[in-house]
PDB file of C-alpha atoms in Angstrom:
ATOM      1  CA  MET A   1       1.246  -9.068 -17.674  1.00  0.00           C
ATOM      2  CA  LEU A   2       1.347  -6.512 -14.838  1.00  0.00           C
ATOM      3  CA  LEU A   3      -0.186  -8.929 -12.343  1.00  0.00           C
ATOM      4  CA  ASN A   4       2.428 -11.488 -13.321  1.00  0.00           C
ATOM      5  CA  GLU A   5       5.171  -8.938 -12.635  1.00  0.00           C
ATOM      6  CA  ILE A   6       3.637  -8.114  -9.241  1.00  0.00           C
ATOM      7  CA  ALA A   7       3.502 -11.838  -8.422  1.00  0.00           C
ATOM      8  CA  ARG A   8       7.205 -12.161  -9.240  1.00  0.00           C
ATOM      9  CA  GLU A   9       7.954  -9.153  -7.015  1.00  0.00           C
ATOM     10  CA  LEU A  10       6.021 -10.768  -4.157  1.00  0.00           C
ATOM     11  CA  THR A  11       8.411 -13.692  -4.156  1.00  0.00           C
ATOM     12  CA  SER A  12      11.629 -11.722  -4.675  1.00  0.00           C
ATOM     13  CA  ILE A  13      11.364  -8.797  -2.210  1.00  0.00           C
ATOM     14  CA  LEU A  14      11.696  -9.776   1.443  1.00  0.00           C
ATOM     15  CA  ASN A  15      11.228  -6.336   3.033  1.00  0.00           C
ATOM     16  CA  VAL A  16       7.470  -5.652   3.392  1.00  0.00           C
ATOM     17  CA  ASP A  17       7.764  -1.856   3.205  1.00  0.00           C
ATOM     18  CA  GLU A  18       9.890  -2.086   0.065  1.00  0.00           C
ATOM     19  CA  LEU A  19       7.438  -4.563  -1.452  1.00  0.00           C
ATOM     20  CA  LEU A  20       4.464  -2.262  -0.834  1.00  0.00           C
ATOM     21  CA  LYS A  21       6.307   0.648  -2.430  1.00  0.00           C
ATOM     22  CA  ARG A  22       7.120  -1.504  -5.465  1.00  0.00           C
ATOM     23  CA  ILE A  23       3.482  -2.614  -5.816  1.00  0.00           C
ATOM     24  CA  ALA A  24       2.429   1.052  -5.857  1.00  0.00           C
ATOM     25  CA  GLU A  25       4.998   1.785  -8.562  1.00  0.00           C
ATOM     26  CA  LEU A  26       3.824  -1.116 -10.717  1.00  0.00           C
ATOM     27  CA  LEU A  27       0.149  -0.234 -10.341  1.00  0.00           C
ATOM     28  CA  SER A  28       0.843   3.368 -11.351  1.00  0.00           C
ATOM     29  CA  ARG A  29       1.628   1.994 -14.825  1.00  0.00           C
ATOM     30  CA  LEU A  30      -1.903   0.651 -15.047  1.00  0.00           C
ATOM     31  CA  ILE A  31      -3.869   3.277 -13.076  1.00  0.00           C
ATOM     32  CA  ASP A  32      -3.093   6.993 -13.072  1.00  0.00           C
ATOM     33  CA  TYR A  33      -3.896   7.561  -9.397  1.00  0.00           C
ATOM     34  CA  GLN A  34      -3.428  10.697  -7.308  1.00  0.00           C
ATOM     35  CA  MET A  35      -3.771   8.946  -3.950  1.00  0.00           C
ATOM     36  CA  PHE A  36      -2.996   5.348  -3.077  1.00  0.00           C
ATOM     37  CA  SER A  37      -2.935   3.442   0.231  1.00  0.00           C
ATOM     38  CA  ILE A  38      -2.290  -0.095   1.360  1.00  0.00           C
ATOM     39  CA  LEU A  39      -3.825  -1.090   4.693  1.00  0.00           C
ATOM     40  CA  LEU A  40      -3.105  -4.341   6.498  1.00  0.00           C
ATOM     41  CA  LEU A  41      -5.057  -5.951   9.309  1.00  0.00           C
ATOM     42  CA  ASP A  42      -3.210  -5.695  12.636  1.00  0.00           C
ATOM     43  CA  THR A  43      -2.199  -8.834  14.545  1.00  0.00           C
ATOM     44  CA  ALA A  44      -5.147  -8.495  16.949  1.00  0.00           C
ATOM     45  CA  GLY A  45      -7.551  -8.317  14.011  1.00  0.00           C
ATOM     46  CA  GLU A  46      -9.116  -5.127  15.379  1.00  0.00           C
ATOM     47  CA  LYS A  47      -8.012  -2.389  12.994  1.00  0.00           C
ATOM     48  CA  LEU A  48      -6.552  -1.696   9.599  1.00  0.00           C
ATOM     49  CA  GLN A  49      -3.136  -0.095   9.763  1.00  0.00           C
ATOM     50  CA  HIS A  50      -1.785   2.053   6.964  1.00  0.00           C
ATOM     51  CA  ARG A  51       1.454   0.517   5.804  1.00  0.00           C
ATOM     52  CA  PHE A  52       1.990   2.594   2.698  1.00  0.00           C
ATOM     53  CA  SER A  53       0.357   5.743   1.308  1.00  0.00           C
ATOM     54  CA  LEU A  54       1.082   8.064  -1.562  1.00  0.00           C
ATOM     55  CA  ARG A  55      -0.644  11.394  -2.044  1.00  0.00           C
ATOM     56  CA  PHE A  56       0.178  13.209  -5.248  1.00  0.00           C
ATOM     57  CA  ARG A  57       3.345  11.094  -5.690  1.00  0.00           C
ATOM     58  CA  LYS A  58       4.691  11.841  -2.200  1.00  0.00           C
ATOM     59  CA  THR A  59       4.810   9.325   0.633  1.00  0.00           C
ATOM     60  CA  SER A  60       2.439  10.134   3.476  1.00  0.00           C
ATOM     61  CA  THR A  61       1.420   8.600   6.777  1.00  0.00           C
ATOM     62  CA  GLN A  62      -2.089   7.879   7.975  1.00  0.00           C
ATOM     63  CA  ALA A  63      -3.768   6.804  11.211  1.00  0.00           C
ATOM     64  CA  SER A  64      -5.197   3.327  11.622  1.00  0.00           C
ATOM     65  CA  ILE A  65      -8.891   2.618  11.028  1.00  0.00           C
ATOM     66  CA  GLY A  66     -10.931   0.592  13.497  1.00  0.00           C
ATOM     67  CA  LEU A  67     -12.930  -2.264  11.994  1.00  0.00           C
ATOM     68  CA  GLY A  68     -16.670  -1.655  11.963  1.00  0.00           C
ATOM     69  CA  LYS A  69     -16.200   2.082  12.509  1.00  0.00           C
ATOM     70  CA  GLY A  70     -17.563   3.103   9.106  1.00  0.00           C
ATOM     71  CA  GLY A  71     -14.294   4.639   7.956  1.00  0.00           C
ATOM     72  CA  GLY A  72     -13.751   6.637  11.141  1.00  0.00           C
ATOM     73  CA  VAL A  73     -10.162   7.157  12.183  1.00  0.00           C
ATOM     74  CA  CYS A  74      -8.954   5.295  15.260  1.00  0.00           C
ATOM     75  CA  THR A  75      -6.435   7.291  17.279  1.00  0.00           C
ATOM     76  CA  ALA A  76      -5.350   4.469  19.580  1.00  0.00           C
TER      77      ALA A  76
END
């Protein structure tokens, strides 16, 4: 049921940032998380960029993560 609702949201929300926020809201009904992040691969395919993060129900920002870096933070 929840996945079906997320699928409907994917086709109805055109703004990516708004869509990611909505996905986080919907998933919070299923999983009681304290921290949540969505990372997307950049256009060069070299690093994961944080597009949306919540920490204890507040929006936060994060640095990008270089691929193959073992979770190290990329500052570039």
